[in-house]
Amino acid sequence: MTMVEHAERYVGLKRHVGFRYRSQGWVVRAYARYAAEHGDQFMLNARVIEWSAKTSSIHFAKEKLRQLRDFALWLRAEDERHEVPPRHAFGRPQRVRPTPYLLTPADIERLMEAALSLPPAGTITPHTFRFVIGLMAATGLRRSEAVSLRLTDILPEGLLIRQTKYRKSRLVVLHDTVREALNRYLEMRNRHGGADNHLLILWTGKPPTRNYLSTMFVKLARRTGLRGKTEERGPCLHSLRHTFAVRALERASLPDRDSVNRHMLALSTYLGHGSVANTYWYLEATPALLKSVAGAAEEAYTGRASL
């Protein structure tokens, strides 16, 4: 069997078990073609490192190596003649988690109001941006999930999020205030018409793209003073998801560790994460959370609640 055939089997298996495996599949297939051009029948460490190094940055080289190492481990389980490249051939990973920008309710309200000034005036576009900012802040939806919503995904129980990041569907229950905002947006959307079945539409009658949503959010953040000049970092559309995760934990009244565990599992499921560990990435030590942790620690140590 050729390297290209091995690659097709591997990519097919990944997708069969639920992974989208798009960019990763490209890496595996591209390497297999490169190896085949050099007459390789088996994974060779030198070839993997040589091909992985052909990229614009060390970050991408490390990512390519990581994907190919998994591929090599899978092949070696069948045939020990396949070599498995060293994990840190390009150095150890140094991924730094950027500090998330947490938005206050007042910040979110300013962004929503600013959205109403977006052009073209008198169309559905400003109202779509206003609504999507509020929706993402209240539910923690990913931008891809928001733009993919269709009218048929609106259920009495909430919003049906179909085939998302991990190719799993989930139900996102809506607070009464969010449901009221959704109904108001639907009334306005129906008046503007349009045959497209997407929930979110622009004046063109088509849904916004993920990148367009992100770009417009940054513009609104600068317009409201929440973000500085072009070269300065600041809140982005994804900050709404971070904010939702942190605020959901802040507002929870959790009397014991088991309650915390259950709450984290529920939050992870609501956000559509494949693992609770992924939810921890979104959390940030805020004064409210630190006070809660300090109080729990004092109670555990002294046997009484802190004042």
PDB file of N, CA and C in Angstrom, residues 51-62 64:
ATOM      1  N   TRP A  51      10.054  17.871   5.533  1.00  0.00           N
ATOM      2  CA  TRP A  51       8.838  18.454   4.935  1.00  0.00           C
ATOM      3  C   TRP A  51       8.180  19.438   5.900  1.00  0.00           C
ATOM      4  N   SER A  52       8.142  19.098   7.184  1.00  0.00           N
ATOM      5  CA  SER A  52       7.499  19.981   8.161  1.00  0.00           C
ATOM      6  C   SER A  52       8.203  21.329   8.245  1.00  0.00           C
ATOM      7  N   ALA A  53       9.513  21.326   8.011  1.00  0.00           N
ATOM      8  CA  ALA A  53      10.289  22.571   8.094  1.00  0.00           C
ATOM      9  C   ALA A  53      10.009  23.518   6.940  1.00  0.00           C
ATOM     10  N   LYS A  54       9.369  23.020   5.877  1.00  0.00           N
ATOM     11  CA  LYS A  54       9.081  23.855   4.710  1.00  0.00           C
ATOM     12  C   LYS A  54       7.819  24.671   4.972  1.00  0.00           C
ATOM     13  N   THR A  55       7.920  25.677   5.808  1.00  0.00           N
ATOM     14  CA  THR A  55       6.773  26.508   6.152  1.00  0.00           C
ATOM     15  C   THR A  55       7.257  27.890   6.550  1.00  0.00           C
ATOM     16  N   SER A  56       6.303  28.791   6.775  1.00  0.00           N
ATOM     17  CA  SER A  56       6.640  30.189   7.001  1.00  0.00           C
ATOM     18  C   SER A  56       7.018  30.507   8.446  1.00  0.00           C
ATOM     19  N   SER A  57       6.718  29.613   9.382  1.00  0.00           N
ATOM     20  CA  SER A  57       7.008  29.905  10.785  1.00  0.00           C
ATOM     21  C   SER A  57       7.251  28.623  11.553  1.00  0.00           C
ATOM     22  N   ILE A  58       7.943  28.742  12.658  1.00  0.00           N
ATOM     23  CA  ILE A  58       8.211  27.589  13.508  1.00  0.00           C
ATOM     24  C   ILE A  58       6.923  27.060  14.113  1.00  0.00           C
ATOM     25  N   HIS A  59       5.940  27.935  14.321  1.00  0.00           N
ATOM     26  CA  HIS A  59       4.653  27.500  14.869  1.00  0.00           C
ATOM     27  C   HIS A  59       3.992  26.492  13.931  1.00  0.00           C
ATOM     28  N   PHE A  60       3.957  26.794  12.647  1.00  0.00           N
ATOM     29  CA  PHE A  60       3.329  25.882  11.693  1.00  0.00           C
ATOM     30  C   PHE A  60       4.146  24.609  11.523  1.00  0.00           C
ATOM     31  N   ALA A  61       5.463  24.716  11.632  1.00  0.00           N
ATOM     32  CA  ALA A  61       6.312  23.528  11.547  1.00  0.00           C
ATOM     33  C   ALA A  61       5.982  22.573  12.694  1.00  0.00           C
ATOM     34  N   LYS A  62       5.816  23.124  13.892  1.00  0.00           N
ATOM     35  CA  LYS A  62       5.480  22.299  15.052  1.00  0.00           C
ATOM     36  C   LYS A  62       4.106  21.654  14.890  1.00  0.00           C
ATOM     37  N   LYS A  64       2.523  20.936  12.039  1.00  0.00           N
ATOM     38  CA  LYS A  64       2.612  19.891  11.022  1.00  0.00           C
ATOM     39  C   LYS A  64       3.265  18.637  11.598  1.00  0.00           C
TER      40      LYS A  64
END
